Amino acid sequence: MLIKQLGLIGCGLLGGSFALALKQANCVSRVVGYSRSASSAEKAKALGVIDEAVDSALLAATGSDVVLLAVPVAATASVLASILDAIGPDTLVMDVGSTKGSVVASAQMALGNKIAAFVPAHPIAGREVSGVEHAQATLFDGCNVIITPIKETGAKQFEKAQALWLLIGAAIHHMSPEHHDAIFAASSHTPHLLAFAYINSLANQRLLDQFLAFAGSGFRDTTRVAASDPTMWRDIFLSNKDDVRKQIHLLQQQLNTMDEVIANDDGPKLEQLLTQAQRIRAAWNIS
Amino acid sequence: MLIKQLGLIGCGLLGGSFALALKQANCVSRVVGYSRSASSAEKAKALGVIDEAVDSALLAATGSDVVLLAVPVAATASVLASILDAIGPDTLVMDVGSTKGSVVASAQMALGNKIAAFVPAHPIAGREVSGVEHAQATLFDGCNVIITPIKETGAKQFEKAQALWLLIGAAIHHMSPEHHDAIFAASSHTPHLLAFAYINSLANQRLLDQFLAFAGSGFRDTTRVAASDPTMWRDIFLSNKDDVRKQIHLLQQQLNTMDEVIANDDGPKLEQLLTQAQRIRAAWNIS
């Protein structure tokens, strides 16, 4: 058995799916879970995602050889500080947060000389639904996982983290936390922000009900991610502030250009802009 | 047989699907098609979408009791002017354009005292692919069609247009052209514009290839419509200029607000904004 005990801190979609995947791969003996909301932990236990629900993050980490943090990124520092005493020289502590720079900084501050235990990871496997009831053993099968080790990351922990993700079907990529955050600000955080902002731009208009009544498949797809968890995304936007703001500003420039081109009835320029975007998007396929 | 001859002007996704649907419902004897690109008309004939390919819009309209215009909206005026001589007192001429104000103005100008023939229609059935090879007999089955009659619209033509859409499975809604354009600027045109602008905001960045390599399902869905036909959307944005620009400006205000709230690390306000959007989107279902 690869893992004797998995300590799961945060029993939601990602944490629950990780536990289920390891159980299905038959490589964990026991999963102990803690959730800030007691009802989530109880639900996780009822669903067989965890074997025991405990009352604190520290209790979940105690006796666990692998600890998975699956909480909103802003909670990283306080959770890691609370489990410090349970981290031994061989313990692997891993997160699944969508930003990595602030998570690594939190880990360095909270873990001090135990920082070797921590492996920062980001599985590209979000969904617009949340909660352990949507957890699936196959969520990470075929998905990309970005691991962003730092120089203090322990070799044993790094190897073990990779072995776990490979076992449950993920493909692994390495990059620095800073590079990760620059990429995901552009490819993930900004489209989410855009979807939230667009829905809010409709929200206060008198015709909102009719907008929604006649919205079609374009609206459905462009706004799907606006149904995502607000707390999780609040933390992501704030913890990747500089990169996200840079992308918002680049997007605003493009909107200003489109607005100006439309105001000037400049058909050729508008077609050129749309064609550029169309070619890039039509050539893209999810990897 | 409800229609002796359908004259199809524009053999693309929408026009082709309309012809196929009427053929499948066994209510058209013959379809004569014209396309600006001769190869599209030939392809439509080879696929059985039309029975005869002709060399002009006028030839497609001649002898047709129903004429369907399925061309980019900016072509409406010139096409209608070119078929004027083929329009008799009982002819129904209908379009499928995504904007209605400019289409109606074009029709009034081009058709003069034959304006009774024209019924402005907008089936909410776009896809990001285009071309007659993607035409489907079932495209309009269960879809919403907005009909925006004006006071000059002939009663016979109005009834016939409705009968055709009902026959091929669409649900019919009526509104004024102005109301239509205000609604679709918000629910359809702006999300399309947004997707194009967002892709262009990535386009000139050094890391574009990596943005695309690590883009996930959020990116996939928010940008799907950016793969849509640039010519068609150029025309839509320009022909619904005022309503589209109003929506762009409202969206820009929201982006500015989000940017400011993130810059100020204002977590509570950010969460409030995201929660408002999340509630609206999570409660929405495609009708």
Tab-separated table of N, CA and C in Angstrom, chain B residues 111-177:
chain	number	residue	atom	x	y	z
B	111	LEU	N	-37.206	47.143	-51.025
B	111	LEU	CA	-38.446	46.576	-51.564
B	111	LEU	C	-39.521	47.622	-51.851
B	112	GLY	N	-39.422	48.796	-51.245
B	112	GLY	CA	-40.399	49.851	-51.506
B	112	GLY	C	-41.814	49.343	-51.293
B	113	ASN	N	-42.682	49.476	-52.315
B	113	ASN	CA	-44.081	49.070	-52.130
B	113	ASN	C	-44.302	47.551	-52.166
B	114	LYS	N	-43.221	46.791	-52.258
B	114	LYS	CA	-43.354	45.332	-52.125
B	114	LYS	C	-42.936	44.848	-50.724
B	115	ILE	N	-42.832	45.774	-49.810
B	115	ILE	CA	-42.358	45.439	-48.467
B	115	ILE	C	-43.267	44.435	-47.748
B	116	ALA	N	-44.558	44.356	-48.160
B	116	ALA	CA	-45.483	43.391	-47.541
B	116	ALA	C	-44.957	41.960	-47.637
B	117	ALA	N	-44.147	41.692	-48.659
B	117	ALA	CA	-43.633	40.325	-48.869
B	117	ALA	C	-42.676	39.881	-47.776
B	118	PHE	N	-42.096	40.844	-47.077
B	118	PHE	CA	-40.943	40.530	-46.220
B	118	PHE	C	-41.314	40.259	-44.767
B	119	VAL	N	-40.889	39.106	-44.266
B	119	VAL	CA	-41.065	38.758	-42.854
B	119	VAL	C	-39.676	38.583	-42.217
B	120	PRO	N	-39.330	39.489	-41.286
B	120	PRO	CA	-38.011	39.406	-40.646
B	120	PRO	C	-38.037	38.324	-39.556
B	121	ALA	N	-37.079	37.392	-39.624
B	121	ALA	CA	-37.056	36.289	-38.660
B	121	ALA	C	-35.634	36.028	-38.178
B	122	HIS	N	-35.546	35.543	-36.966
B	122	HIS	CA	-34.232	35.216	-36.385
B	122	HIS	C	-34.337	33.922	-35.586
B	123	PRO	N	-33.939	32.813	-36.187
B	123	PRO	CA	-33.905	31.554	-35.423
B	123	PRO	C	-32.674	31.534	-34.506
B	124	ILE	N	-32.888	31.189	-33.238
B	124	ILE	CA	-31.767	31.172	-32.270
B	124	ILE	C	-31.113	29.799	-32.368
B	125	ALA	N	-30.334	29.643	-33.416
B	125	ALA	CA	-29.827	28.300	-33.719
B	125	ALA	C	-28.443	28.348	-34.313
B	126	GLY	N	-27.671	29.351	-33.943
B	126	GLY	CA	-26.321	29.445	-34.507
B	126	GLY	C	-25.426	28.344	-33.969
B	127	ARG	N	-24.395	28.068	-34.703
B	127	ARG	CA	-23.346	27.186	-34.207
B	127	ARG	C	-22.027	27.854	-34.541
B	128	GLU	N	-20.943	27.371	-33.919
B	128	GLU	CA	-19.667	28.014	-34.203
B	128	GLU	C	-19.089	27.528	-35.523
B	129	VAL	N	-19.685	26.477	-36.078
B	129	VAL	CA	-19.253	26.033	-37.398
B	129	VAL	C	-20.162	26.666	-38.438
B	130	SER	N	-19.674	26.775	-39.658
B	130	SER	CA	-20.519	27.308	-40.714
B	130	SER	C	-20.345	26.441	-41.957
B	131	GLY	N	-21.160	26.716	-42.963
B	131	GLY	CA	-21.040	25.945	-44.194
B	131	GLY	C	-22.132	24.900	-44.302
B	132	VAL	N	-22.551	24.651	-45.558
B	132	VAL	CA	-23.665	23.740	-45.823
B	132	VAL	C	-23.343	22.310	-45.388
B	133	GLU	N	-22.058	21.977	-45.297
B	133	GLU	CA	-21.709	20.611	-44.866
B	133	GLU	C	-22.122	20.338	-43.430
B	134	HIS	N	-22.385	21.399	-42.654
B	134	HIS	CA	-22.864	21.209	-41.282
B	134	HIS	C	-24.385	21.351	-41.152
B	135	ALA	N	-25.059	21.562	-42.281
B	135	ALA	CA	-26.517	21.730	-42.238
B	135	ALA	C	-27.176	20.448	-41.718
B	136	GLN	N	-28.233	20.640	-40.930
B	136	GLN	CA	-28.954	19.502	-40.352
B	136	GLN	C	-30.453	19.755	-40.448
B	137	ALA	N	-31.207	18.739	-40.826
B	137	ALA	CA	-32.668	18.873	-40.912
B	137	ALA	C	-33.275	19.187	-39.557
B	138	THR	N	-32.580	18.844	-38.478
B	138	THR	CA	-33.144	19.009	-37.134
B	138	THR	C	-32.658	20.275	-36.434
B	139	LEU	N	-31.919	21.129	-37.137
B	139	LEU	CA	-31.303	22.286	-36.460
B	139	LEU	C	-32.331	23.177	-35.745
B	140	PHE	N	-33.517	23.305	-36.343
B	140	PHE	CA	-34.507	24.232	-35.768
B	140	PHE	C	-35.522	23.530	-34.864
B	141	ASP	N	-35.361	22.238	-34.719
B	141	ASP	CA	-36.312	21.471	-33.919
B	141	ASP	C	-36.143	21.848	-32.446
B	142	GLY	N	-37.178	22.453	-31.875
B	142	GLY	CA	-37.109	22.868	-30.477
B	142	GLY	C	-36.453	24.217	-30.261
B	143	CYS	N	-36.031	24.881	-31.337
B	143	CYS	CA	-35.367	26.179	-31.147
B	143	CYS	C	-36.391	27.326	-31.129
B	144	ASN	N	-35.968	28.441	-30.586
B	144	ASN	CA	-36.801	29.637	-30.584
B	144	ASN	C	-36.568	30.435	-31.863
B	145	VAL	N	-37.655	30.933	-32.439
B	145	VAL	CA	-37.536	31.835	-33.588
B	145	VAL	C	-38.233	33.138	-33.228
B	146	ILE	N	-37.501	34.228	-33.397
B	146	ILE	CA	-38.108	35.535	-33.144
B	146	ILE	C	-38.568	36.096	-34.482
B	147	ILE	N	-39.841	36.458	-34.560
B	147	ILE	CA	-40.356	37.132	-35.758
B	147	ILE	C	-40.655	38.572	-35.365
B	148	THR	N	-40.160	39.507	-36.173
B	148	THR	CA	-40.314	40.925	-35.826
B	148	THR	C	-41.068	41.649	-36.939
B	149	PRO	N	-42.372	41.421	-37.033
B	149	PRO	CA	-43.133	42.047	-38.121
B	149	PRO	C	-43.200	43.560	-37.936
B	150	ILE	N	-43.389	44.269	-39.044
B	150	ILE	CA	-43.645	45.710	-38.981
B	150	ILE	C	-45.052	45.955	-39.517
B	151	LYS	N	-45.526	47.178	-39.444
B	151	LYS	CA	-46.943	47.390	-39.790
B	151	LYS	C	-47.227	47.079	-41.254
B	152	GLU	N	-46.210	47.184	-42.133
B	152	GLU	CA	-46.415	46.900	-43.552
B	152	GLU	C	-46.393	45.406	-43.883
B	153	THR	N	-45.961	44.550	-42.927
B	153	THR	CA	-45.844	43.118	-43.228
B	153	THR	C	-47.192	42.541	-43.644
B	154	GLY	N	-47.231	41.806	-44.749
B	154	GLY	CA	-48.481	41.232	-45.245
B	154	GLY	C	-49.002	40.132	-44.336
B	155	ALA	N	-50.320	40.101	-44.138
B	155	ALA	CA	-50.904	39.098	-43.236
B	155	ALA	C	-50.673	37.690	-43.782
B	156	LYS	N	-50.828	37.508	-45.089
B	156	LYS	CA	-50.618	36.193	-45.699
B	156	LYS	C	-49.196	35.697	-45.463
B	157	GLN	N	-48.271	36.639	-45.713
B	157	GLN	CA	-46.852	36.260	-45.576
B	157	GLN	C	-46.510	35.931	-44.117
B	158	PHE	N	-47.056	36.738	-43.224
B	158	PHE	CA	-46.813	36.532	-41.792
B	158	PHE	C	-47.322	35.145	-41.359
B	159	GLU	N	-48.538	34.803	-41.803
B	159	GLU	CA	-49.116	33.496	-41.453
B	159	GLU	C	-48.294	32.349	-42.030
B	160	LYS	N	-47.881	32.521	-43.285
B	160	LYS	CA	-47.137	31.453	-43.946
B	160	LYS	C	-45.772	31.237	-43.271
B	161	ALA	N	-45.122	32.349	-42.935
B	161	ALA	CA	-43.820	32.243	-42.265
B	161	ALA	C	-43.963	31.456	-40.962
B	162	GLN	N	-45.002	31.785	-40.192
B	162	GLN	CA	-45.207	31.095	-38.919
B	162	GLN	C	-45.493	29.622	-39.129
B	163	ALA	N	-46.309	29.339	-40.145
B	163	ALA	CA	-46.653	27.936	-40.418
B	163	ALA	C	-45.390	27.127	-40.729
B	164	LEU	N	-44.470	27.733	-41.499
B	164	LEU	CA	-43.246	27.019	-41.861
B	164	LEU	C	-42.384	26.715	-40.635
B	165	TRP	N	-42.190	27.733	-39.788
B	165	TRP	CA	-41.340	27.507	-38.602
B	165	TRP	C	-41.967	26.470	-37.673
B	166	LEU	N	-43.294	26.534	-37.518
B	166	LEU	CA	-43.960	25.559	-36.650
B	166	LEU	C	-43.791	24.145	-37.201
B	167	LEU	N	-43.918	24.026	-38.508
B	167	LEU	CA	-43.782	22.716	-39.154
B	167	LEU	C	-42.429	22.072	-38.893
B	168	ILE	N	-41.395	22.893	-38.817
B	168	ILE	CA	-40.067	22.304	-38.631
B	168	ILE	C	-39.633	22.348	-37.157
B	169	GLY	N	-40.618	22.546	-36.290
B	169	GLY	CA	-40.369	22.292	-34.863
B	169	GLY	C	-39.964	23.474	-34.016
B	170	ALA	N	-39.966	24.687	-34.587
B	170	ALA	CA	-39.526	25.852	-33.819
B	170	ALA	C	-40.666	26.428	-32.975
B	171	ALA	N	-40.310	27.141	-31.914
B	171	ALA	CA	-41.278	27.890	-31.101
B	171	ALA	C	-41.169	29.354	-31.517
B	172	ILE	N	-42.312	30.014	-31.711
B	172	ILE	CA	-42.309	31.366	-32.275
B	172	ILE	C	-42.555	32.430	-31.204
B	173	HIS	N	-41.783	33.506	-31.273
B	173	HIS	CA	-41.981	34.668	-30.403
B	173	HIS	C	-42.058	35.913	-31.289
B	174	HIS	N	-42.847	36.880	-30.866
B	174	HIS	CA	-42.957	38.135	-31.624
B	174	HIS	C	-42.418	39.294	-30.810
B	175	MET	N	-41.723	40.188	-31.454
B	175	MET	CA	-41.351	41.443	-30.801
B	175	MET	C	-40.987	42.454	-31.872
B	176	SER	N	-40.791	43.695	-31.480
B	176	SER	CA	-40.401	44.704	-32.463
B	176	SER	C	-38.927	44.510	-32.811
B	177	PRO	N	-38.509	44.982	-33.998
B	177	PRO	CA	-37.090	44.873	-34.362
B	177	PRO	C	-36.182	45.552	-33.336
